[in-house]
Coordinates of C-alpha atoms in Angstrom, one line a residue:
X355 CA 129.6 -60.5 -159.7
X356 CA 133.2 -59.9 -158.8
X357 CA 134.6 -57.2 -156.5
X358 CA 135.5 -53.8 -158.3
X359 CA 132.6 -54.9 -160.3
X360 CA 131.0 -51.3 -161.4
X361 CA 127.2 -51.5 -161.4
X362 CA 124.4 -49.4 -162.1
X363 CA 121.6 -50.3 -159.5
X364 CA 119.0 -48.7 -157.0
X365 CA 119.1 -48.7 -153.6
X366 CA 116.5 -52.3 -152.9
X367 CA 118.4 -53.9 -155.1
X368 CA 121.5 -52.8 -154.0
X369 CA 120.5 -54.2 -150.5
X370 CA 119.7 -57.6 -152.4
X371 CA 123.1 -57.8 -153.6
X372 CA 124.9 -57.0 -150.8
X373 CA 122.4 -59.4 -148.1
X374 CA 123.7 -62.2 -150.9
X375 CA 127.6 -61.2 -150.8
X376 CA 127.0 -61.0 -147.0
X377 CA 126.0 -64.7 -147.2
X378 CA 122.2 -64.5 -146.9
X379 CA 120.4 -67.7 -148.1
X380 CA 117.2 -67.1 -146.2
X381 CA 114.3 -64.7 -146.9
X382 CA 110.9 -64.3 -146.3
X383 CA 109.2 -61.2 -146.7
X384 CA 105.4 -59.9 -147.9
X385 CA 105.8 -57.6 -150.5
X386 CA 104.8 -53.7 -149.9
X387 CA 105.8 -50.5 -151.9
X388 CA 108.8 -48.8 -151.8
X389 CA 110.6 -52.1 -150.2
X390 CA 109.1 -54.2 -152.7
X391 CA 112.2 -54.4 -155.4
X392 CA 114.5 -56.3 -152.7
X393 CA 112.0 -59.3 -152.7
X394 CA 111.4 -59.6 -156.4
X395 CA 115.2 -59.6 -156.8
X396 CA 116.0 -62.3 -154.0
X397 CA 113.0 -64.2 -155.3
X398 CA 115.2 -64.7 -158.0
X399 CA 118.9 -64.8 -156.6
X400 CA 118.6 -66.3 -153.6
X401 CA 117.6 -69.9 -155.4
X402 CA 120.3 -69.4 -157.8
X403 CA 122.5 -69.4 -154.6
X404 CA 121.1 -72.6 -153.2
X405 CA 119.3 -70.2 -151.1
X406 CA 115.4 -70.2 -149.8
X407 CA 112.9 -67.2 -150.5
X408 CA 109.5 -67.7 -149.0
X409 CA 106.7 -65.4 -149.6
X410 CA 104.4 -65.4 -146.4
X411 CA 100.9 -64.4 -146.4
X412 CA 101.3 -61.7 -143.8
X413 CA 104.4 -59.6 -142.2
X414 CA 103.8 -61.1 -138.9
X415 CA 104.0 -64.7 -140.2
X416 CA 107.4 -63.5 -142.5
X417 CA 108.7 -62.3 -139.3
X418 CA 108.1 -65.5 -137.6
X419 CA 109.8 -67.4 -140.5
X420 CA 113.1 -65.4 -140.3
X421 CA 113.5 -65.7 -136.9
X422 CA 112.6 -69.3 -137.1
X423 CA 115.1 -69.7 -140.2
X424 CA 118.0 -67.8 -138.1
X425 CA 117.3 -70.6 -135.3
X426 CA 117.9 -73.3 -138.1
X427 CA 121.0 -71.6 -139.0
X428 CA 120.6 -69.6 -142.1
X429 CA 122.0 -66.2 -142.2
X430 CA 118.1 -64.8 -142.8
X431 CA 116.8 -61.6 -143.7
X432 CA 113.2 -59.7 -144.2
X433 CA 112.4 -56.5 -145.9
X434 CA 109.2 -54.1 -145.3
X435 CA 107.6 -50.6 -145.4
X436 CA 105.2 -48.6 -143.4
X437 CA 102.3 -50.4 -141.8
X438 CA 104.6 -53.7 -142.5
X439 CA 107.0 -52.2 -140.0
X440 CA 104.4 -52.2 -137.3
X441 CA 103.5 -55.6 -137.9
X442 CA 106.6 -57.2 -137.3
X443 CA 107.3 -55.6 -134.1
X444 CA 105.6 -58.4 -131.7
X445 CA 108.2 -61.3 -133.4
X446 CA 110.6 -58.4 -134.0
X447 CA 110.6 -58.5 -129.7
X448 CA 110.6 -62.7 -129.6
X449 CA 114.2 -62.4 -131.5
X450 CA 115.4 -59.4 -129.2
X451 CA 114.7 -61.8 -126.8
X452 CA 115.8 -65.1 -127.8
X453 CA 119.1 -63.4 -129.2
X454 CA 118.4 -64.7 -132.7
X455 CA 120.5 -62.8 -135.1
X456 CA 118.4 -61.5 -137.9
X457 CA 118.6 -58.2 -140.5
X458 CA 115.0 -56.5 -141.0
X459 CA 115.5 -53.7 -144.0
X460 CA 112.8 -51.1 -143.2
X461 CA 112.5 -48.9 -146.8
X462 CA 110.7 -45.2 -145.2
X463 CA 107.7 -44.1 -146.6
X464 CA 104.9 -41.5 -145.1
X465 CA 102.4 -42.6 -142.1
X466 CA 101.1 -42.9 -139.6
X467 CA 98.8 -45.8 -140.9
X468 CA 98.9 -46.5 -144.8
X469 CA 99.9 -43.0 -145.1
X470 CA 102.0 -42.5 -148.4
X471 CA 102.8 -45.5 -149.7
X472 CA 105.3 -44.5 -153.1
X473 CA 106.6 -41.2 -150.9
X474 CA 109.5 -40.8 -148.7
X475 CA 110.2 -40.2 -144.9
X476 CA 112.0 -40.7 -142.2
X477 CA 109.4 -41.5 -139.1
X478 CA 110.5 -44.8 -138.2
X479 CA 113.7 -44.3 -136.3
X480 CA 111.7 -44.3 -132.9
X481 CA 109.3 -47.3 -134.0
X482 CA 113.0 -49.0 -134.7
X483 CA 114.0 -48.7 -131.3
X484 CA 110.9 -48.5 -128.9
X485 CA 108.3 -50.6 -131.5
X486 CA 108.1 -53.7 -129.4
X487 CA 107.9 -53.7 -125.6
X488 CA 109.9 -54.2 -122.9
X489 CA 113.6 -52.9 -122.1
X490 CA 116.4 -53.8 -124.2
X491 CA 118.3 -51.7 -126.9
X492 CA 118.8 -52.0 -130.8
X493 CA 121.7 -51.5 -134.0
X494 CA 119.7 -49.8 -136.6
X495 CA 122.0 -48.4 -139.0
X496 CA 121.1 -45.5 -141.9
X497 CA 122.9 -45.3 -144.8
X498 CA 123.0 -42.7 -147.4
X499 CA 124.3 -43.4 -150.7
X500 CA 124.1 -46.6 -153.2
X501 CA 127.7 -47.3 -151.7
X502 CA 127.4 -47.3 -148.5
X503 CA 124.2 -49.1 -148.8
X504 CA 126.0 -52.0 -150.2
X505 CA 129.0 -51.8 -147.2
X506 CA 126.6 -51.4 -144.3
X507 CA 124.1 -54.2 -145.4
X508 CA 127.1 -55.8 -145.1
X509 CA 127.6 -54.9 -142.1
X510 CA 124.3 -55.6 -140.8
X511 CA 124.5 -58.9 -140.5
X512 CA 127.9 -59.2 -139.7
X513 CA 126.9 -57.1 -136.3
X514 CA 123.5 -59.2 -136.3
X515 CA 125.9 -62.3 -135.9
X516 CA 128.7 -60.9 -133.3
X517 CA 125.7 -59.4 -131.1
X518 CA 123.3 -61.9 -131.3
X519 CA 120.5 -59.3 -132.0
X520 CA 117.6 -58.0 -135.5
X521 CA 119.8 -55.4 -136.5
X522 CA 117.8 -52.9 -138.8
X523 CA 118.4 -51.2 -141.7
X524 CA 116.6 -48.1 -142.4
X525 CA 116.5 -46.0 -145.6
X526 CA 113.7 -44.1 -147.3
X527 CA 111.8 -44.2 -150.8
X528 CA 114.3 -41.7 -152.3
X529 CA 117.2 -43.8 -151.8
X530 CA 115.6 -47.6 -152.3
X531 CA 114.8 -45.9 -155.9
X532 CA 117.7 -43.9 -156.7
X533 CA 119.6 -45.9 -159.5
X534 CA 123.6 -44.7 -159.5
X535 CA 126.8 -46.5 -160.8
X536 CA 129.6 -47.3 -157.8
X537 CA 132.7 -49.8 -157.8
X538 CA 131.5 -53.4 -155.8
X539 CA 133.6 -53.1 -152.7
X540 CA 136.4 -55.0 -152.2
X541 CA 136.6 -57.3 -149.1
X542 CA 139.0 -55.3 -147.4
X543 CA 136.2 -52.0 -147.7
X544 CA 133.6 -54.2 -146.3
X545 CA 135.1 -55.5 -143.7
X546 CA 134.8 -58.8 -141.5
X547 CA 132.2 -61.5 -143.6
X548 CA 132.5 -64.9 -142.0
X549 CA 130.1 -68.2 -141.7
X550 CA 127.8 -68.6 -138.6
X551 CA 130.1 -71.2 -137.2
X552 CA 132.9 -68.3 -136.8
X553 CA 130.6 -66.2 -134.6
X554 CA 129.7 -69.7 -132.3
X555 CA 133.6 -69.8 -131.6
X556 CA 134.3 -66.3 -131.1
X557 CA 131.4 -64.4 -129.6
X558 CA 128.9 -66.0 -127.1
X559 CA 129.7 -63.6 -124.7
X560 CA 127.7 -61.4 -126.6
X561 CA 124.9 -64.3 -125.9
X562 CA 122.9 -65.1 -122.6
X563 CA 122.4 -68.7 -123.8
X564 CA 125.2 -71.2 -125.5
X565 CA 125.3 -70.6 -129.1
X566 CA 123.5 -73.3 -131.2
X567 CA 121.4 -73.8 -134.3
X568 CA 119.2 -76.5 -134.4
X569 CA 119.9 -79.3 -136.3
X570 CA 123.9 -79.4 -134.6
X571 CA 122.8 -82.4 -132.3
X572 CA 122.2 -80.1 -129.4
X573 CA 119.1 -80.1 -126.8
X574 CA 118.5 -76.6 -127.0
X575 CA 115.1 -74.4 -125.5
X576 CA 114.4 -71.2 -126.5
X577 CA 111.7 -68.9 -125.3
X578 CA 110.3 -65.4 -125.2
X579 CA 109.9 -65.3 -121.4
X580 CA 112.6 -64.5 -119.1
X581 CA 115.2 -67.2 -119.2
X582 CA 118.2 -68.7 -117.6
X583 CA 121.1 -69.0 -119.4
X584 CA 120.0 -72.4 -120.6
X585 CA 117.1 -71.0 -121.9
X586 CA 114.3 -72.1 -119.5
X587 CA 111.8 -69.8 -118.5
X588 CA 112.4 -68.3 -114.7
X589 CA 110.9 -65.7 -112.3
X590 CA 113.5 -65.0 -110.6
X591 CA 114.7 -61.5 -110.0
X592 CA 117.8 -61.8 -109.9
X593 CA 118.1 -63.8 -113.3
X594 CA 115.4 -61.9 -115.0
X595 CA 117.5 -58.8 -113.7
X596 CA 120.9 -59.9 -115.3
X597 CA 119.2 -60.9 -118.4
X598 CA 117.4 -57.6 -119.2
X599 CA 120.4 -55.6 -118.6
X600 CA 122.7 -58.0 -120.8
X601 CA 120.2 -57.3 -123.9
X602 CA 120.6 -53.3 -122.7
X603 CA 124.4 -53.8 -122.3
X604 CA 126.2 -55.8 -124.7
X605 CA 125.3 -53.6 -127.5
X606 CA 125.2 -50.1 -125.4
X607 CA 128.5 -51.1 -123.8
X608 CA 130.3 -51.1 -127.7
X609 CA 128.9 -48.3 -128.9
X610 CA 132.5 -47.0 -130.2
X611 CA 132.7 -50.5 -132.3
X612 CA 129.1 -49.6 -134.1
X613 CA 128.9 -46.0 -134.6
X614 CA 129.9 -44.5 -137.6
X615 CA 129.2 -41.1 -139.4
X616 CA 130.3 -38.8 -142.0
X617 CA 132.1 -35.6 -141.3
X618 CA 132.1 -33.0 -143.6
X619 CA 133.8 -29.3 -143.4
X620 CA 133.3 -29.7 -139.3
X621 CA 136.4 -28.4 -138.4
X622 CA 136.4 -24.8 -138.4
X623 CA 132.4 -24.4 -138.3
X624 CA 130.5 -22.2 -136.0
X625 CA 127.1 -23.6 -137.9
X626 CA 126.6 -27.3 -137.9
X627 CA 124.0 -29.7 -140.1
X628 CA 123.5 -32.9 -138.2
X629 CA 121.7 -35.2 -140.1
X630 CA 121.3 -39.1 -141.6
X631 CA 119.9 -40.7 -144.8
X632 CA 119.0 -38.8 -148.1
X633 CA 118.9 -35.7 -146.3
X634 CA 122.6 -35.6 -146.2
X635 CA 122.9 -34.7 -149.6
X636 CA 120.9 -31.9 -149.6
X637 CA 122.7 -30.4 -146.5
X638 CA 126.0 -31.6 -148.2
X639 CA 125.4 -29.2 -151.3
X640 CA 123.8 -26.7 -148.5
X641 CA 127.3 -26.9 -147.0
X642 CA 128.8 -26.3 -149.9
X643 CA 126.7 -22.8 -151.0
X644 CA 126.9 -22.2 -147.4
X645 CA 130.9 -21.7 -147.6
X646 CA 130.9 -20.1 -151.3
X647 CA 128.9 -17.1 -149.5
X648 CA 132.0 -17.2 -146.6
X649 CA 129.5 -18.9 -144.0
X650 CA 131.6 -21.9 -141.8
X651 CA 129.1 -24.8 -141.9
X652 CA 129.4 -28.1 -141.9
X653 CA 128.1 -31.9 -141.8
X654 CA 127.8 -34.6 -139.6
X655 CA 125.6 -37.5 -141.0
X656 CA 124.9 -39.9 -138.3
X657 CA 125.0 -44.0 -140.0
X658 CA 124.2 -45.1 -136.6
X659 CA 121.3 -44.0 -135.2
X660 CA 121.0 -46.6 -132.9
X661 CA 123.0 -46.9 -130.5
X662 CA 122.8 -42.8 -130.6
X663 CA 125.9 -41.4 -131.2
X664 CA 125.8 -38.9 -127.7
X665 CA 129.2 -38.5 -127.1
X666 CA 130.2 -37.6 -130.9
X667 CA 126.9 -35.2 -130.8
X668 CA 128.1 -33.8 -127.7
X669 CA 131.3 -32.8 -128.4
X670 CA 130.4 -31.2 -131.9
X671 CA 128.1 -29.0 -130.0
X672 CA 130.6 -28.1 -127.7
X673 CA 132.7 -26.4 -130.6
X674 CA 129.6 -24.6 -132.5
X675 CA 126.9 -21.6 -131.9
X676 CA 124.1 -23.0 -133.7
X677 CA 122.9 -26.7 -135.2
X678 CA 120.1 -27.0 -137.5
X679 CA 118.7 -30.6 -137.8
X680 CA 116.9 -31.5 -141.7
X681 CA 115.1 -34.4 -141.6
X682 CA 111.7 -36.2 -142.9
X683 CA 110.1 -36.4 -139.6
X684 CA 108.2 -33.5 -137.4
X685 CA 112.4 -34.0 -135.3
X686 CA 112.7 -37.0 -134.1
X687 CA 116.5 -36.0 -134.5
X688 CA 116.5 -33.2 -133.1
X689 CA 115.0 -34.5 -130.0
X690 CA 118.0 -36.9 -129.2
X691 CA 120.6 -34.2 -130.5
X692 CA 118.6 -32.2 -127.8
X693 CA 119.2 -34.9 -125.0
X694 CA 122.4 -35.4 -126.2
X695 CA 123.4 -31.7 -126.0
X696 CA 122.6 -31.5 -121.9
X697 CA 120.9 -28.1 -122.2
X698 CA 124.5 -26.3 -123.3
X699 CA 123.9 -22.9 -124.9
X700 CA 123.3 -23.6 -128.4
X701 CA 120.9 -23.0 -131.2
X702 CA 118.9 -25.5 -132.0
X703 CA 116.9 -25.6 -135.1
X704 CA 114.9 -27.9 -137.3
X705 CA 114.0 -27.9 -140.9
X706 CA 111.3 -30.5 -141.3
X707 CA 109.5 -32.1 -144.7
X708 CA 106.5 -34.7 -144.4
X709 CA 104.9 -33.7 -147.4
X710 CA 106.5 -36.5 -148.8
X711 CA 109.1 -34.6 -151.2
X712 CA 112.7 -34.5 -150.6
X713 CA 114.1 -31.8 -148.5
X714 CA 115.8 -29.1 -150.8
X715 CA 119.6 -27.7 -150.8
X716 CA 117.7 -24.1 -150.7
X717 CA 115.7 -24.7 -147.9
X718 CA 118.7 -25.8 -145.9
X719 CA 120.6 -22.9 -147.1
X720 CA 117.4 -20.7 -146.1
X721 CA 118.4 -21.6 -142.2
X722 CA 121.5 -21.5 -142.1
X723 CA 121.8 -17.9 -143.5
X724 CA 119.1 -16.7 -141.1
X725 CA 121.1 -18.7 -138.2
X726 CA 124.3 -16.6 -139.3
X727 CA 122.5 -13.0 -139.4
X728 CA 121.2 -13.7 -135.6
X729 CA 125.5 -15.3 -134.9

C-alpha cells in the first residue's frame, strides 16, 4: 500500500491499516464483537511485517502483554469492546503509571454488562477516563469518518510516544462497520511518524523516569507504586506529590497541541450541535435541513474528548442561544459541555439514543426546530 492509495475498507480494518503505517509490530488482543475485525486483520498483517500478534486467553492478560511489549520496545497496540473495556482497566492503570506508551482501540457497543454486543453506543467516554483508579488524566481521541480514522490512529500513537501515556481510541459499532472508499493519506496529512528512538531523544520531559526499553543495556525498575524518578518505589509526599501531578499535567498542560474538532456552519449560528463520533453525521445533514428552512445552526464535533476541549466549548457558548447535544449515551456530553459552560444563560438540550440504533438527521432536526420556536 502506497500513499494516495484509494481503498475501500471499514472502520476495524481501517484502524489495522493505519496502527501498521504508524509502525505497530506488536498486538495482543482477545477477540470480542464489534472490535473483532482489527485482530483477524493484524493476525494476518502484522507477521507479514516482521511483526508479533498474540492472542491471549483473557483481556486482562492481553493488556498485560502490551504493556509488557511497549517496555520491550515495540510500538504495541490492543483492541476491545464492552465488558473487554472494563477488564483492561487494572493494567490499563499499571501503564498510566509506569508511563508506558501504548494505543488501546475501544470499538462502542451497548452495556452496562454484556449489554448489546453487535449494537452501537457511545457510553465509554467516562470509563476512558475515570476506569482505573487513582488521579492522573488521559488522550482518548474520537474520530468520525473512515478518513480520519486512518489519520488519528495515526496519531495515537504518535501522542502515545511523545507523552509517554495508553492513548485511546474510541469509536462505535456503526463506524468500525461502515465500509467507504477514501485517498491513503499522504505523510504530510498525517503528520509526525517516527521510530521509538526519536521520542527517547526528544521527549523525556514528558517522562518522570529516563526513557529506556529493555533490552538497550540499561538497569532499569519499573513499578506501579509511587516512584522516584529512577523508578523505585517511595512514600514520600513530596515525590509521590510531584509525580501524581506530572501524570495530571504533562498532558493537561498541552491541551492546545491535542485537541482537534470539526467546525461546521458555526459562524453566524444562534443554534449549536456539539457532538463526536457517528453522531456527527446525522447532525451534519441536520445542519444542513436546518439552514434550507432559514434556521442558523451549526456543528462542532469534538475528536478530542479527552483532554475536554473547555475553552473551545466555552467560547462557542458564548456566541449562541441554545446547544443541543446528540449522542449514544443517557449525556455524558452534555454533562462536561455543562461544566464547561460555567452556568452562562444558555439552552441546553440533549437528544439521546441507547436503543442501540443510530441517531437520525430527523430527530436532530425535531430539536432544533422546537429550540428555534421557543428563540
Amino acid at each position: 500500500m502506497t500513499p494516495r492509495d484509494r481503498v475501500f475498507w471499514a472502520g476495524n480494518e481501517t484502524i489495522a491499516e493505519a496502527a501498521l503505517r504508524a509502525g505497530c509490530n506488536f498486538y495482543a488482543g482477545y477477540p470480542i464483537t464489534p472490535s473483532s475485525e482489527i485482530a483477524a486483520v493484524l493476525s494476518l498483517r502484522l507477521p507479514q511485517t516482521g511483526g508479533v500478534f498474540l492472542q491471549m486467553e483473557d483481556e486482562i492478560a492481553a493488556m498485560g502483554a502490551v504493556v509488557g511489549g511497549s517496555l520491550g520496545g515495540a510500538k504495541a497496540m490492543t483492541a476491545t469492546s464492552g465488558p473487554g473495556f472494563s477488564l483492561k482497566q487494572e493494567n490499563i492503570g499499571y501503564a498510566i503509571m509506569s508511563e508506558t506508551p501504548c494505543v488501546i482501540v475501544d470499538v462502542q457497543r451497548g452495556g452496562p454488562s454484556t449489554g448489546l454486543p453487535t449494537a452501537p453506543a457511545q457510553s465509554d467516554i467516562m470509563q476512558a477516563k475515570w476506569g482505573t483508579h487513582g488521579d492522573h488524566s488521559i488522550i482518548a481521541l474520537t474520530p468520525g469518518y473512515p478518513s480520519e480514522v486512518y489519520r488519528e490512529t495515526v496519531r495515537a500513537f504518535h501522542l502515545s510516544e511523545m507523552f509517554r501515556t495508553p492513548v485511546m481510541l474510541l469509536i462505535d459499532e456503526i463506524i468500525a462497520h461502515t465500509t467507504e472508499s477514501f485517498d491513503i493519506p499522504s505523510d504530510e496529512e498525517l503528520g509526525p511518524i517516527h521510530p521509538r528512538t526519536w521520542y527517547q531523544e526528544r521527549y523525556e520531559a514528558n517522562s518522570f523516569r529516563p526513557f529506556h526499553d529493555f533490552y538497550q543495556g540499561k538497569h532499569i525498575h519499573i513499578t506501579g507504586l509511587s516512584h522516584t524518578e529512577r523508578g523505585f518505589a517511595t512514600t514520600s509526599p513530596e515525590i509521590v506529590q510531584r509525580g501524581i501531578e506530572h501524570l495530571v499535567n504533562k498532558i493537561e498542560l498541552q491541551q492546545k497541541e491535542i485537541e482537534r474538532n470539526e467546525e461546521y456552519l458555526l459562524d453566524d449560528s444562534e443554534i449549536a450541535i456539539i457532538t463526536f463520533g457517528s453522531p456527527g453525521r446525522a447532525s451534519k445533514a441536520a445542519v444542513d435541513l436546518a439552514r434550507s428552512e432559514g434556521i442558523k445552526a451549526g456543528m462542532l464535533r469534538v475528536i478530542t474528548f479527552w483532554p475536554f476541549p473547555k475553552e473551545t466549548i466555552r467560547s462557542l457558548v458564548d456566541r449562541v442561544s441554545a446547544v443541543i447535544v446528540p449522542e449514544m449515551n443517557m449525556g455524558m456530553l452534555r454533562s462536561e459541555v455543562e461544566r464547561a459552560a460555567m452556568r452562562r444563560d444558555v439552552q441546553l438540550l440533549g437528544v439521546n439514543c441507547v436503543g442501540g440504533v443510530p441517531i437520525e438527521p430527523q430527530l436532530i432536526l425535531d430539536k432544533i426546530r422546537e429550540v428555534k420556536r421557543g428563540l
